[in-house]
């Protein structure tokens, strides 16, 4: 408990750090950049579209459905960072340019020999397949338009494409690449954004949605105009709630020419009569705040109805720097009147939807957020202090008031009871502290083999790790759900697929195997050929590990008998080592 209290005293109010909107001083018109590919640039995704837990920070450029398109450096510079992972960006290259920009190319398949040797050197140095390495300044120079990679489908990519980003090198903020006129001219768009619906909310003074007090109104095409509520004033009386205000959200998407993909909108404005209330602009994204997408987006609409609703009001815990103006909260007493919403893409195609509100009548409904002790609020510190389970959430941990939902299920096949807190589907901004007390009957188990797991609504268990302190196991989590205590003393299992002891592999191009861990998950996996480290690739889709016989590993292969050693370690330090003799 001492640690918890000290922590609380150190926390400043979260919303003390909110900054006003600032535009970037970048010469979008004057900077001339080489296209990243020579084929027609057709987008499967644009900058700022809403994805799971983030705004998309680049362009997804189609590669004609195949891998292996040539990728070119958009400007001279030096390779500043390289990454390899079965997840996320996959194989990726960052290039820093003298004009103050960084370009990033991701989901790559592989590289021409001179770039490949850079990756190989870093694999060897770190003895790891997964890489995220800063490359020393000026050690790898590239010319403008130089061929640097082949496009692919690596990492968390669902189809072959190039993920392309431009960042401001100094701040690492991702810029909207379509604002550069050299690219805007190459990528055609004559399609207006589409406003499919309006959502009206009762919100608290801090911008929180009042539970059960919001309504979605579809936009319908009438003649050549999109109208709401048959073009009659909307009666919002049923939403009027004590201690609340009115605010809007808009279900808006965009498409570009030549592709059916649903993209995000660039610039929107909300007017009441002639006065601007709220403005949103996807010019750049600060990665520190990108996860606050969950505060900007109506995540109930997204998860339950698959609708992209952009809230035109902000809560006190939302620091996103995408709002040139944010006065989207109005009083019920004078909400009647005419409103217009303008949605624009980068190419200037504009969609306007007009609507009006009638003066609400009737009495004010009770506000559930006013009920004392029923909710946790995002702008305060929140704790659960039970004799066997504790949570500490600092200010800004989640986005909307959270119903105090905590249940203990003693019917458990785990080492502890099941501690159910809130819901797995509710997004969480930052890690919070979780502690579970080790039950007396398990206190003889090795303390460094304990961990905490969180179970999703679908029953999927994620291992969170854990440290043993004074009879408790502590860790952090970035999801709610059902927390349980675990112990993992079992090492990973190594299973060769196409070889075994004494196998003749002279005709093989690679060795393939599976490595599975029962609980904690793999922390590292390495392969040694006659004592020399060799690259072992993890193929996420095939769920197998592959040791290629190529120009880098073949020099270590001997005629006749060879020793191959595999070492796998899980996240609690349980280690498995297996050795085989193979004949080449
Ligand atoms: Zn992408």
Coordinates of C-alpha atoms and ligand atoms in Angstrom, one line a residue:
X1 CA 0.0 0.0 0.0
X2 CA 2.8 2.4 0.7
X3 CA 3.9 2.4 -2.9
X4 CA 0.3 3.2 -4.0
X5 CA 0.0 6.2 -1.8
X6 CA 3.3 7.7 -2.8
X7 CA 2.3 7.3 -6.4
X8 CA -0.9 9.2 -5.9
X9 CA 0.9 12.2 -4.4
X10 CA 3.1 12.5 -7.4
X11 CA 0.4 12.8 -10.0
X12 CA -0.5 16.2 -11.4
X13 CA -4.0 16.7 -12.9
X14 CA -3.9 15.1 -16.3
X15 CA -5.4 18.0 -18.2
X16 CA -2.7 20.4 -17.0
X17 CA -0.7 19.5 -20.1
X18 CA -3.2 20.3 -22.9
X19 CA -1.7 22.4 -25.7
X20 CA -3.5 24.7 -28.1
X21 CA -3.7 23.6 -31.8
X22 CA -0.7 24.6 -33.9
X23 CA -0.3 24.2 -37.6
X24 CA 3.1 23.0 -39.1
X25 CA 5.4 25.4 -40.9
X26 CA 6.2 23.0 -43.7
X27 CA 6.6 24.0 -47.4
X28 CA 4.0 21.6 -48.7
X29 CA 3.9 23.3 -52.1
X30 CA 7.6 23.8 -52.7
X31 CA 9.1 20.4 -51.5
X32 CA 9.4 18.1 -54.5
X33 CA 9.6 14.4 -53.5
X34 CA 10.2 11.3 -55.7
X35 CA 7.2 8.9 -55.6
X36 CA 7.9 5.8 -53.4
X37 CA 6.8 3.5 -56.3
X38 CA 6.8 3.9 -60.1
X39 CA 3.3 2.3 -60.5
X40 CA 0.1 4.4 -60.3
X41 CA -0.4 5.5 -56.7
X42 CA -3.8 4.2 -55.7
X43 CA -4.8 4.3 -52.0
X44 CA -6.2 1.5 -49.9
X45 CA -6.0 3.8 -46.9
X46 CA -5.4 7.4 -46.2
X47 CA -3.9 9.6 -43.4
X48 CA -5.9 10.0 -40.3
X49 CA -8.5 7.3 -40.8
X50 CA -9.7 5.7 -37.7
X51 CA -8.2 2.3 -36.9
X52 CA -8.2 0.1 -33.8
X53 CA -6.7 2.2 -31.0
X54 CA -5.0 4.7 -33.4
X55 CA -5.4 7.1 -36.3
X56 CA -3.6 5.8 -39.4
X57 CA -0.4 7.7 -39.6
X58 CA 0.4 7.2 -43.3
X59 CA -0.9 6.2 -46.7
X60 CA -1.6 2.6 -47.6
X61 CA -0.6 2.4 -51.3
X62 CA -1.9 -0.5 -53.4
X63 CA 0.7 -2.8 -55.0
X64 CA -1.5 -4.4 -57.7
X65 CA -2.3 -7.2 -55.3
X66 CA 1.2 -8.7 -55.3
X67 CA 4.5 -8.4 -53.4
X68 CA 7.8 -7.4 -55.0
X69 CA 7.1 -3.9 -56.3
X70 CA 10.2 -1.8 -56.3
X71 CA 10.3 0.9 -53.5
X72 CA 12.3 4.1 -54.1
X73 CA 13.7 6.6 -51.6
X74 CA 11.6 9.8 -51.9
X75 CA 14.6 12.1 -51.3
X76 CA 18.3 11.8 -50.6
X77 CA 19.3 11.0 -47.0
X78 CA 20.5 8.3 -44.8
X79 CA 18.9 5.2 -43.3
X80 CA 18.2 6.1 -39.7
X81 CA 16.3 3.2 -38.3
X82 CA 15.4 -0.4 -39.4
X83 CA 12.8 -2.7 -38.0
X84 CA 11.9 -6.4 -38.4
X85 CA 8.9 -7.9 -36.6
X86 CA 6.2 -10.5 -37.3
X87 CA 3.8 -7.8 -36.1
X88 CA 3.2 -4.0 -36.7
X89 CA 5.2 -2.5 -39.5
X90 CA 6.9 -5.8 -40.3
X91 CA 10.1 -5.1 -42.2
X92 CA 10.6 -1.4 -42.3
X93 CA 13.1 1.3 -43.3
X94 CA 13.2 4.9 -42.0
X95 CA 15.2 7.5 -44.0
X96 CA 16.2 10.9 -42.6
X97 CA 16.4 13.6 -45.2
X98 CA 18.3 16.9 -45.1
X99 CA 15.0 18.9 -45.6
X100 CA 13.9 18.0 -42.0
X101 CA 11.6 15.1 -43.0
X102 CA 11.8 11.4 -42.3
X103 CA 10.2 8.9 -44.7
X104 CA 9.1 5.4 -43.6
X105 CA 8.4 2.4 -45.8
X106 CA 6.7 -0.6 -44.1
X107 CA 5.4 -4.2 -44.6
X108 CA 8.3 -4.7 -47.0
X109 CA 9.2 -8.2 -48.3
X110 CA 13.0 -8.0 -48.7
X111 CA 15.8 -5.8 -50.0
X112 CA 18.4 -5.4 -52.7
X113 CA 21.8 -6.9 -51.6
X114 CA 23.4 -3.6 -50.3
X115 CA 20.4 -2.8 -48.0
X116 CA 20.0 -6.5 -47.1
X117 CA 23.6 -6.6 -45.7
X118 CA 22.7 -3.7 -43.3
X119 CA 19.8 -5.8 -41.9
X120 CA 21.9 -8.9 -41.7
X121 CA 24.7 -7.1 -39.8
X122 CA 22.1 -5.9 -37.2
X123 CA 20.5 -9.4 -36.9
X124 CA 24.0 -10.9 -36.3
X125 CA 25.0 -8.2 -33.8
X126 CA 21.9 -8.6 -31.7
X127 CA 21.5 -12.3 -32.4
X128 CA 17.8 -11.7 -33.0
X129 CA 15.3 -11.9 -35.8
X130 CA 13.2 -9.1 -34.3
X131 CA 14.9 -5.8 -34.8
X132 CA 14.3 -2.2 -33.9
X133 CA 17.7 -0.5 -34.4
X134 CA 18.8 3.1 -34.8
X135 CA 21.4 3.2 -37.6
X136 CA 24.3 5.5 -37.0
X137 CA 24.0 8.9 -38.8
X138 CA 25.6 9.0 -42.3
X139 CA 26.6 5.3 -42.2
X140 CA 24.1 4.4 -44.9
X141 CA 23.6 7.1 -47.5
X142 CA 20.8 6.8 -50.2
X143 CA 20.2 8.9 -53.3
X144 CA 16.9 10.4 -54.3
X145 CA 15.0 7.8 -56.2
X146 CA 17.3 5.0 -55.2
X147 CA 15.9 1.5 -55.2
X148 CA 15.8 0.4 -51.5
X149 CA 13.3 -2.4 -51.1
X150 CA 10.7 -4.7 -52.5
X151 CA 7.1 -4.2 -51.3
X152 CA 5.5 -7.0 -49.3
X153 CA 2.9 -8.1 -46.8
X154 CA 5.0 -8.4 -43.6
X155 CA 4.0 -7.5 -40.1
X156 CA 0.3 -6.7 -39.2
X157 CA -0.8 -6.4 -42.8
X158 CA -3.8 -8.2 -44.3
X159 CA -2.9 -7.9 -48.0
X160 CA 0.1 -6.8 -50.0
X161 CA 0.6 -3.0 -49.9
X162 CA 3.1 -0.3 -49.0
X163 CA 2.5 1.6 -45.8
X164 CA 4.2 5.0 -46.4
X165 CA 4.8 7.7 -43.9
X166 CA 6.4 11.2 -43.9
X167 CA 7.4 12.5 -40.5
X168 CA 8.9 15.7 -39.2
X169 CA 12.3 14.4 -38.1
X170 CA 12.6 16.7 -35.1
X171 CA 9.3 15.9 -33.4
X172 CA 8.6 12.6 -35.1
X173 CA 5.1 13.8 -35.8
X174 CA 3.5 12.0 -38.7
X175 CA 2.5 14.4 -41.5
X176 CA -0.4 14.0 -44.0
X177 CA 1.6 13.0 -47.1
X178 CA -1.3 14.1 -49.4
X179 CA -0.7 17.7 -48.3
X180 CA 2.5 17.7 -50.3
X181 CA 1.4 19.0 -53.7
X182 CA 3.9 16.6 -55.5
X183 CA 1.8 13.7 -54.2
X184 CA -1.6 15.4 -54.3
X185 CA -1.2 15.9 -58.0
X186 CA -0.4 12.2 -58.6
X187 CA -3.3 10.8 -56.6
X188 CA -6.7 11.5 -58.1
X189 CA -9.7 12.4 -56.1
X190 CA -13.0 13.9 -57.3
X191 CA -15.2 12.1 -54.7
X192 CA -16.8 14.2 -51.9
X193 CA -16.8 12.9 -48.4
X194 CA -20.0 11.2 -47.3
X195 CA -21.9 12.1 -44.1
X196 CA -24.0 9.1 -43.3
X197 CA -25.5 10.3 -40.0
X198 CA -25.5 12.6 -37.1
X199 CA -25.4 11.6 -33.5
X200 CA -26.7 13.9 -30.8
X201 CA -25.5 13.5 -27.2
X202 CA -26.2 14.7 -23.7
X203 CA -22.7 15.4 -22.3
X204 CA -21.4 16.4 -18.9
X205 CA -19.5 19.7 -18.4
X206 CA -16.3 17.7 -18.8
X207 CA -17.4 16.3 -22.2
X208 CA -18.4 12.8 -21.0
X209 CA -21.2 11.1 -22.7
X210 CA -24.3 10.7 -20.4
X211 CA -25.1 6.9 -20.4
X212 CA -28.2 6.1 -22.4
X213 CA -28.7 9.7 -23.6
X214 CA -27.7 9.9 -27.2
X215 CA -29.4 9.2 -30.5
X216 CA -28.2 8.5 -34.1
X217 CA -30.1 10.1 -37.0
X218 CA -29.4 8.9 -40.6
X219 CA -28.7 11.2 -43.4
X220 CA -30.9 10.5 -46.4
X221 CA -30.5 11.6 -50.0
X222 CA -33.5 13.8 -51.0
X223 CA -33.2 15.2 -54.5
X224 CA -29.5 16.2 -54.7
X225 CA -29.3 17.0 -51.0
X226 CA -28.5 14.8 -47.9
X227 CA -31.0 15.6 -45.3
X228 CA -31.6 14.7 -41.6
X229 CA -35.0 14.0 -40.0
X230 CA -36.9 14.8 -43.3
X231 CA -35.4 18.3 -43.2
X232 CA -37.6 19.2 -40.2
X233 CA -36.2 20.5 -36.9
X234 CA -35.0 17.6 -34.7
X235 CA -36.8 17.4 -31.4
X236 CA -34.1 16.5 -28.8
X237 CA -36.4 16.6 -25.7
X238 CA -35.9 12.9 -24.9
X239 CA -32.1 13.6 -24.5
X240 CA -32.4 16.5 -22.1
X241 CA -30.8 15.5 -18.8
X242 CA -30.0 17.4 -15.6
X243 CA -26.5 18.9 -15.3
X244 CA -25.8 18.2 -19.0
X245 CA -25.3 19.9 -22.3
X246 CA -25.8 19.1 -25.9
X247 CA -23.1 18.0 -28.4
X248 CA -22.8 16.4 -31.8
X249 CA -21.0 13.6 -33.5
X250 CA -20.8 12.9 -37.3
X251 CA -20.7 9.6 -39.1
X252 CA -18.4 10.7 -41.9
X253 CA -16.1 8.8 -44.3
X254 CA -14.4 9.5 -47.7
X255 CA -13.3 7.6 -50.8
X256 CA -10.7 8.4 -53.4
X257 CA -10.9 7.8 -57.1
X258 CA -10.0 4.4 -58.5
X259 CA -10.6 2.3 -55.3
X260 CA -13.5 1.2 -53.2
X261 CA -11.7 1.5 -49.9
X262 CA -13.4 3.5 -47.2
X263 CA -11.0 6.3 -46.1
X264 CA -11.0 9.0 -43.4
X265 CA -12.0 12.6 -43.7
X266 CA -9.4 15.4 -43.7
X267 CA -11.1 18.6 -42.5
X268 CA -14.4 19.2 -40.9
X269 CA -16.2 22.3 -39.5
X270 CA -19.4 22.6 -37.5
X271 CA -21.3 25.9 -37.7
X272 CA -24.3 27.2 -35.7
X273 CA -25.9 29.8 -37.9
X274 CA -22.7 31.5 -39.2
X275 CA -20.6 30.9 -36.2
X276 CA -18.0 28.2 -36.2
X277 CA -18.2 25.9 -33.1
X278 CA -15.9 23.1 -33.8
X279 CA -13.1 22.3 -36.3
X280 CA -11.1 19.1 -36.9
X281 CA -8.0 18.8 -39.2
X282 CA -5.9 15.7 -39.9
X283 CA -2.7 17.6 -40.8
X284 CA -0.4 15.7 -38.4
X285 CA -0.4 13.2 -35.6
X286 CA 1.6 13.2 -32.4
X287 CA 2.3 9.5 -31.6
X288 CA 2.3 10.3 -27.9
X289 CA -1.4 11.0 -28.2
X290 CA -2.5 8.7 -31.0
X291 CA -4.3 6.2 -28.8
X292 CA -6.6 9.0 -27.7
X293 CA -8.5 8.1 -30.9
X294 CA -10.6 6.2 -28.4
X295 CA -11.7 9.5 -26.9
X296 CA -12.3 11.2 -30.3
X297 CA -14.2 8.3 -31.7
X298 CA -17.6 7.1 -30.4
X299 CA -16.3 3.6 -29.7
X300 CA -19.7 2.2 -28.9
X301 CA -20.8 3.1 -32.4
X302 CA -17.6 1.7 -33.9
X303 CA -17.7 -1.6 -31.9
X304 CA -21.4 -2.3 -32.1
X305 CA -22.5 -0.7 -35.4
X306 CA -19.2 -0.4 -37.4
X307 CA -19.9 3.3 -37.8
X308 CA -17.1 5.9 -37.9
X309 CA -18.6 8.6 -35.7
X310 CA -16.3 11.6 -35.1
X311 CA -17.3 13.3 -31.8
X312 CA -17.3 17.1 -32.3
X313 CA -16.6 17.8 -28.6
X314 CA -13.7 16.9 -26.4
X315 CA -13.5 15.5 -22.9
X316 CA -11.0 17.1 -20.4
X317 CA -8.7 14.1 -20.8
X318 CA -8.4 14.4 -24.6
X319 CA -5.1 16.1 -25.5
X320 CA -5.3 15.3 -29.3
X321 CA -3.8 18.1 -31.4
X322 CA -6.3 17.8 -34.3
X323 CA -8.8 20.5 -33.3
X324 CA -8.1 24.1 -34.4
X325 CA -11.4 25.0 -32.6
X326 CA -13.2 23.0 -29.9
X327 CA -16.4 24.7 -28.6
X328 CA -18.7 21.9 -29.4
X329 CA -20.7 21.9 -26.1
X330 CA -23.9 24.0 -26.0
X331 CA -26.7 24.6 -23.5
X332 CA -30.1 23.0 -23.9
X333 CA -31.8 26.4 -23.2
X334 CA -30.6 27.9 -26.4
X335 CA -29.8 24.9 -28.7
X336 CA -32.7 25.6 -31.2
X337 CA -31.5 26.9 -34.5
X338 CA -29.8 26.0 -37.8
X339 CA -26.5 24.1 -38.0
X340 CA -24.3 23.1 -40.8
X341 CA -21.5 20.6 -41.0
X342 CA -18.8 20.8 -43.7
X343 CA -16.6 17.8 -44.5
X344 CA -13.7 18.3 -46.9
X345 CA -10.9 16.1 -48.3
X346 CA -7.4 17.2 -49.1
X347 CA -8.3 17.8 -52.8
X348 CA -11.0 20.3 -51.7
X349 CA -14.1 18.2 -52.5
X350 CA -16.7 19.6 -50.0
X351 CA -19.8 18.0 -48.6
X352 CA -22.2 20.2 -46.6
X353 CA -25.1 18.8 -44.5
X354 CA -27.6 21.3 -42.9
X355 CA -29.9 20.5 -40.1
X356 CA -31.9 22.3 -37.4
X357 CA -33.0 21.7 -33.8
X358 CA -36.3 22.6 -32.2
X359 CA -36.4 24.0 -28.7
X360 CA -36.7 21.0 -26.4
X361 CA -39.7 20.8 -24.1
X362 CA -40.6 18.7 -21.0
X363 CA -38.6 18.2 -17.8
X364 CA -35.0 17.3 -17.2
X365 CA -34.3 13.6 -16.7
X366 CA -32.1 12.3 -13.9
X367 CA -28.4 12.2 -14.7
X368 CA -26.9 8.7 -13.9
X369 CA -23.5 10.3 -13.6
X370 CA -24.8 12.3 -10.6
X371 CA -25.4 9.1 -8.6
X372 CA -22.8 9.1 -5.9
X373 CA -20.4 6.2 -6.0
X374 CA -21.7 4.6 -9.1
X375 CA -19.0 5.6 -11.6
X376 CA -15.2 6.0 -11.8
X377 CA -14.3 9.2 -13.6
X378 CA -11.3 9.4 -16.1
X379 CA -10.0 12.7 -14.7
X380 CA -9.4 11.3 -11.2
X381 CA -7.3 8.7 -9.6
X382 CA -9.2 5.5 -9.2
X383 CA -8.5 2.4 -7.0
X384 CA -9.9 -0.9 -6.1
X385 CA -8.7 -2.0 -2.7
X386 CA -9.8 -5.5 -1.8
X387 CA -8.0 -7.9 0.6
X388 CA -6.9 -10.1 -2.3
X389 CA -6.9 -7.8 -5.3
X390 CA -5.9 -4.2 -5.9
X391 CA -6.0 -1.8 -8.9
X392 CA -4.5 1.7 -9.2
X393 CA -5.5 3.8 -12.2
X394 CA -4.0 7.3 -12.5
X395 CA -5.8 10.2 -14.1
X396 CA -6.3 9.7 -17.8
X397 CA -6.2 5.9 -17.8
X398 CA -9.6 5.5 -19.6
X399 CA -11.8 7.8 -21.6
X400 CA -15.4 7.8 -20.3
X401 CA -17.0 7.3 -16.9
X402 CA -16.8 3.7 -16.0
X403 CA -19.5 1.9 -14.1
X404 CA -18.2 0.5 -10.8
X405 CA -18.3 -3.1 -12.0
X406 CA -16.2 -5.4 -9.8
X407 CA -17.0 -9.0 -9.1
X408 CA -15.1 -11.9 -7.5
X409 CA -15.7 -15.5 -8.8
X410 CA -14.2 -18.0 -6.4
X411 CA -15.0 -20.8 -8.8
X412 CA -11.6 -20.7 -10.5
X413 CA -9.2 -23.2 -12.1
X414 CA -6.4 -20.7 -11.7
X415 CA -4.2 -20.1 -8.6
X416 CA -6.5 -17.3 -7.4
X417 CA -10.2 -16.4 -7.6
X418 CA -11.2 -14.6 -10.8
X419 CA -11.3 -10.9 -10.3
X420 CA -13.6 -9.3 -12.9
X421 CA -13.2 -5.6 -13.4
X422 CA -15.2 -3.6 -16.0
X423 CA -15.2 -5.1 -19.6
X424 CA -12.4 -6.2 -21.9
X425 CA -14.0 -4.3 -24.9
X426 CA -13.8 -0.9 -23.2
X427 CA -10.6 0.8 -24.4
X428 CA -7.8 1.8 -22.0
X429 CA -5.3 4.6 -22.7
X430 CA -2.4 3.7 -20.4
X431 CA -1.2 0.8 -18.3
X432 CA -2.5 0.7 -14.7
X433 CA -1.2 -1.3 -11.7
X434 CA -2.7 -4.7 -10.8
X435 CA -1.9 -6.7 -7.7
X436 CA -3.2 -10.2 -6.7
X437 CA -2.4 -11.7 -3.3
X438 CA -0.9 -15.2 -3.5
X439 CA -3.3 -17.5 -1.7
X440 CA -1.7 -19.2 1.4
X441 CA -1.8 -22.7 -0.2
X442 CA 0.3 -21.5 -3.1
X443 CA 2.9 -19.6 -1.1
X444 CA 5.5 -22.4 -1.5
X445 CA 5.6 -22.1 -5.3
X446 CA 8.7 -20.4 -6.7
X447 CA 8.0 -16.6 -6.4
X448 CA 9.7 -15.7 -9.7
X449 CA 7.4 -18.0 -11.7
X450 CA 4.2 -16.2 -10.8
X451 CA 2.4 -14.0 -13.3
X452 CA -1.0 -12.3 -13.8
X453 CA -3.2 -13.0 -16.8
X454 CA -6.3 -11.1 -18.1
X455 CA -9.1 -13.0 -19.8
X456 CA -11.1 -11.4 -22.6
X457 CA -14.9 -11.5 -23.0
X458 CA -14.3 -14.2 -25.6
X459 CA -12.3 -16.3 -23.1
X460 CA -8.8 -15.5 -24.5
X461 CA -6.1 -15.4 -21.9
X462 CA -3.2 -12.8 -22.2
X463 CA -0.2 -13.1 -20.0
X464 CA 0.8 -9.8 -18.4
X465 CA 4.0 -10.8 -16.4
X466 CA 4.5 -10.2 -12.8
X467 CA 6.8 -9.5 -9.9
X468 CA 6.5 -11.1 -6.5
X469 CA 6.5 -8.5 -3.6
X470 CA 5.6 -9.3 0.0
X471 CA 3.1 -12.0 -0.7
X472 CA 1.6 -10.2 -3.7
X473 CA 2.2 -10.5 -7.4
X474 CA 2.2 -7.1 -9.2
X475 CA 2.1 -6.1 -12.9
X476 CA 0.5 -3.6 -15.2
X477 CA -2.3 -4.0 -17.7
X478 CA -3.7 -2.0 -20.6
X479 CA -7.0 -3.9 -20.7
X480 CA -9.8 -4.5 -18.4
X481 CA -11.3 -8.0 -18.0
X482 CA -11.0 -10.9 -15.7
X483 CA -7.7 -11.0 -13.8
X484 CA -6.2 -14.3 -12.5
X485 CA -3.0 -15.5 -10.8
X486 CA -0.9 -18.0 -12.7
X487 CA 2.4 -19.8 -12.4
X488 CA 4.5 -21.0 -15.3
X489 CA 7.3 -23.5 -14.6
X490 CA 7.1 -25.3 -17.9
X491 CA 9.7 -24.6 -20.6
X492 CA 8.8 -24.1 -24.3
X493 CA 8.4 -27.2 -26.5
X494 CA 10.6 -27.4 -29.6
X495 CA 9.3 -29.6 -32.4
X496 CA 11.2 -30.0 -35.7
X497 CA 8.9 -30.3 -38.7
X498 CA 11.0 -31.4 -41.6
X499 CA 14.1 -32.8 -39.9
X500 CA 15.2 -35.0 -36.9
X501 CA 18.3 -36.6 -35.5
X502 CA 20.6 -37.8 -38.3
X503 CA 18.4 -36.4 -41.1
X504 CA 20.1 -35.9 -44.5
X505 CA 19.3 -32.3 -45.5
X506 CA 21.6 -31.8 -48.5
X507 CA 18.6 -30.8 -50.8
X508 CA 16.9 -28.5 -48.3
X509 CA 16.6 -24.7 -48.7
X510 CA 15.8 -24.3 -45.0
X511 CA 14.9 -26.1 -41.8
X512 CA 11.4 -25.6 -40.3
X513 CA 10.2 -26.1 -36.8
X514 CA 7.6 -25.1 -34.2
X515 CA 8.2 -23.7 -30.8
X516 CA 5.2 -23.5 -28.4
X517 CA 4.9 -22.2 -24.9
X518 CA 2.1 -23.2 -22.6
X519 CA 1.4 -19.9 -20.9
X520 CA 3.9 -17.0 -20.6
X521 CA 4.8 -16.9 -24.2
X522 CA 8.2 -16.8 -25.9
X523 CA 10.7 -14.1 -25.0
X524 CA 13.5 -15.2 -27.2
X525 CA 14.4 -17.9 -29.7
X526 CA 17.9 -18.5 -31.2
X527 CA 19.5 -21.1 -33.5
X528 CA 23.2 -22.1 -33.7
X529 CA 24.8 -24.0 -36.6
X530 CA 28.0 -25.7 -35.4
X531 CA 28.2 -23.1 -32.7
X532 CA 27.6 -20.1 -34.9
X533 CA 24.5 -18.0 -34.5
X534 CA 22.3 -18.2 -37.6
X535 CA 19.1 -16.3 -38.5
X536 CA 15.8 -18.1 -37.5
X537 CA 12.8 -16.3 -38.9
X538 CA 9.3 -16.5 -37.3
X539 CA 6.6 -16.8 -39.9
X540 CA 3.4 -15.6 -38.1
X541 CA 1.0 -16.8 -40.7
X542 CA 2.4 -20.3 -40.9
X543 CA 3.1 -20.3 -37.1
X544 CA 6.6 -21.8 -37.8
X545 CA 10.2 -20.9 -37.4
X546 CA 12.5 -21.1 -40.4
X547 CA 16.3 -21.3 -40.6
X548 CA 17.2 -20.5 -44.2
X549 CA 20.2 -22.1 -45.9
X550 CA 21.5 -19.0 -47.7
X551 CA 24.7 -17.1 -48.4
X552 CA 24.9 -16.1 -44.7
X553 CA 24.3 -19.6 -43.1
X554 CA 25.9 -21.8 -45.7
X555 CA 29.5 -20.9 -44.9
X556 CA 28.8 -22.6 -41.4
X557 CA 27.5 -25.8 -43.0
X558 CA 30.1 -28.6 -43.2
X559 CA 30.1 -31.6 -45.6
X560 CA 28.8 -34.5 -43.5
X561 CA 27.6 -34.1 -39.9
X562 CA 26.5 -30.8 -38.5
X563 CA 25.2 -29.7 -35.1
X564 CA 22.1 -27.6 -34.9
X565 CA 21.1 -26.1 -31.6
X566 CA 17.8 -24.3 -30.8
X567 CA 17.4 -22.3 -27.6
X568 CA 13.9 -21.0 -26.6
X569 CA 13.2 -19.0 -23.4
X570 CA 9.7 -17.9 -22.2
X571 CA 8.8 -14.7 -20.4
X572 CA 9.3 -16.2 -17.0
X573 CA 12.8 -17.5 -17.8
X574 CA 11.9 -21.1 -18.4
X575 CA 14.4 -22.3 -21.0
X576 CA 14.5 -25.2 -23.4
X577 CA 17.5 -26.2 -25.5
X578 CA 17.5 -28.9 -28.2
X579 CA 20.4 -30.2 -30.3
X580 CA 20.2 -32.3 -33.4
X581 CA 22.8 -33.8 -35.8
X582 CA 21.9 -33.1 -39.4
X583 CA 23.9 -34.5 -42.4
X584 CA 24.7 -32.2 -45.3
Ligands
LIG1 ZN1 -0.9 1.5 -43.2

